[in-house]
Amino acid sequence: MLAALPIAEPDPLWALIRSFRHDRRADKIDLVVGVYRDASGETPVMCAVQEAEARLASAAASKSYRALSGNMAFNEGISAFLLGADTETLGRQCTIQTVGGTGALRVLADFIALVSPDATMWNTNPGYVNHRPIMTAAGLQVKSFRWQENDTGLDIEAAFADLDEARKGDVVILHGCCHNPTGVDPSLEQWRRIAAFCKDKGLTPMVDMAYQGFGDGVEEDAAGLRLLAGALDTLLVAASCSKNMGLYCERTGAAMVIAPDSKPLSNIRATLERIARASYSMPPEHGAAIAAALFENPRAWLAELEISRRRVAGIRRDLGAALREHGAPAKFQALCRQKGMFSLLPLDSHQMTRLREEFGVYGTASGRINIAGLLPDQVDRLAAALCAVLRNVAVANLR
Ligand SMILES: Cc1ncc(COP(=O)(O)O)c(C=O)c1O
């Protein structure tokens, strides 16, 4: 059997992480790993999470099997967090807890493969590295559409020009906020146009919400999703609590299907549960129980999330200022208006290799950097290194 095993290339991201660990330079900068770091370089467990965990531990509830849909208090909490607490949409949606945002994407991909196997999935280019593999693994066909910037923000005409080829019944994968890897989000007016475009062409959006609270705020970041939900009959949503609750390794997420009305909901739930049952059966309880507690009593958690959000926005401002001081081309100022943890540097893979080898700055070969991984005392050095690479200056001349 194993003789037929094809060679699987190791994930390039993990290869970069490994070489960062082995790099002996004290001033190396890790902008690869997609986690939030505080100003001291830690990925902290939020205090609100620690308190919820302490309460859960003292309650010592049974570890018996839970429902196939997961923790129902969590499902209710995350639905209201995503859609708003007071919206008619809550009455025509079905949500199940999943194994992180990735699990949500896979459950929804399997759902689409079941109900609409000929649908083409439209993926942003550039896009999140795992969208295409997840959709392909579910047997779906994937095509891409441009997700690029012009002088003011998202170049929506380029996106529409590519999506013009989409057929009725196709699915468009959209990032709810903080697009990974570009940080380029639609304006509210552009969300309106996306909703009208999808309605007109009979396309179903699938919104991936992995960073709610890291852009402009938890409500603001959900505005595009809520607009789509109000305008369209059918919508799919994959959500993650990895970043905004710092629950990365607890694998806490949700898959939501919004239907035209409440009639098909029990059948949708049974279908989603069947998909989950054939894969992992039930999602892990611990992270969802913590998240449910945070949704129920959100004040402390939201205050901590706001501190993280402000730190990332502040790093963007500081990096923009440092780049200006070092004489970087004006296009780098787009980093300041982009949103969330990631941005895509306008550098080629050769320049990214130089950044890594000569300056100890680790980003992905495509140019993606994790802004939320940058520490305050690294901002100026990063700006200098970027400008040196652009000007083709060697490291010795910088020191
Ligand atoms: C756009 C996007 N979707 C989904 C995920 C996966 O989230 P999770 O870690 O909860 O599986 C990520 C994680 O980086 C992401 O960036």
PDB file of C-alpha atoms and ligand atoms in Angstrom, residues 100-102 105 128 131 175 180 208 210-211 240 242-243 251, ligand 1:
ATOM      1  CA  GLY A 100     -12.139  25.809  14.306  1.00  0.00           C
ATOM      2  CA  GLY A 101     -12.764  28.018  11.296  1.00  0.00           C
ATOM      3  CA  THR A 102     -11.046  25.412   9.132  1.00  0.00           C
ATOM      4  CA  LEU A 105     -14.969  25.771   5.885  1.00  0.00           C
ATOM      5  CA  TYR A 128      -6.093  32.538   2.069  1.00  0.00           C
ATOM      6  CA  HIS A 131      -9.283  27.942   0.886  1.00  0.00           C
ATOM      7  CA  HIS A 175     -13.483  37.388   3.785  1.00  0.00           C
ATOM      8  CA  ASN A 180      -5.915  37.396   4.542  1.00  0.00           C
ATOM      9  CA  ASP A 208     -15.186  33.503   6.042  1.00  0.00           C
ATOM     10  CA  ALA A 210     -11.802  34.722  11.000  1.00  0.00           C
ATOM     11  CA  TYR A 211     -10.846  38.151  12.386  1.00  0.00           C
ATOM     12  CA  SER A 240     -13.455  31.226  13.889  1.00  0.00           C
ATOM     13  CA  SER A 242      -9.064  31.389  17.137  1.00  0.00           C
ATOM     14  CA  LYS A 243      -7.958  35.005  16.830  1.00  0.00           C
ATOM     15  CA  ARG A 251     -10.244  24.605  17.717  1.00  0.00           C
TER      16      ARG A 251
HETATM   17  C1  LIG B   1      -9.142  33.616   6.360  1.00  0.00           C
HETATM   18  C2  LIG B   1      -9.005  32.497   7.332  1.00  0.00           C
HETATM   19  N1  LIG B   1      -9.971  31.576   7.409  1.00  0.00           N
HETATM   20  C3  LIG B   1      -9.896  30.549   8.265  1.00  0.00           C
HETATM   21  C4  LIG B   1      -8.817  30.376   9.086  1.00  0.00           C
HETATM   22  C5  LIG B   1      -8.740  29.179   9.974  1.00  0.00           C
HETATM   23  O1  LIG B   1      -9.076  29.452  11.265  1.00  0.00           O
HETATM   24  P1  LIG B   1      -8.902  28.340  12.420  1.00  0.00           P
HETATM   25  O2  LIG B   1      -7.516  28.480  12.930  1.00  0.00           O
HETATM   26  O3  LIG B   1      -9.939  28.692  13.412  1.00  0.00           O
HETATM   27  O4  LIG B   1      -9.117  27.009  11.810  1.00  0.00           O
HETATM   28  C6  LIG B   1      -7.777  31.319   9.050  1.00  0.00           C
HETATM   29  C7  LIG B   1      -6.622  31.147   9.915  1.00  0.00           C
HETATM   30  O5  LIG B   1      -5.574  31.689   9.748  1.00  0.00           O
HETATM   31  C8  LIG B   1      -7.877  32.396   8.142  1.00  0.00           C
HETATM   32  O6  LIG B   1      -6.918  33.309   8.042  1.00  0.00           O
END
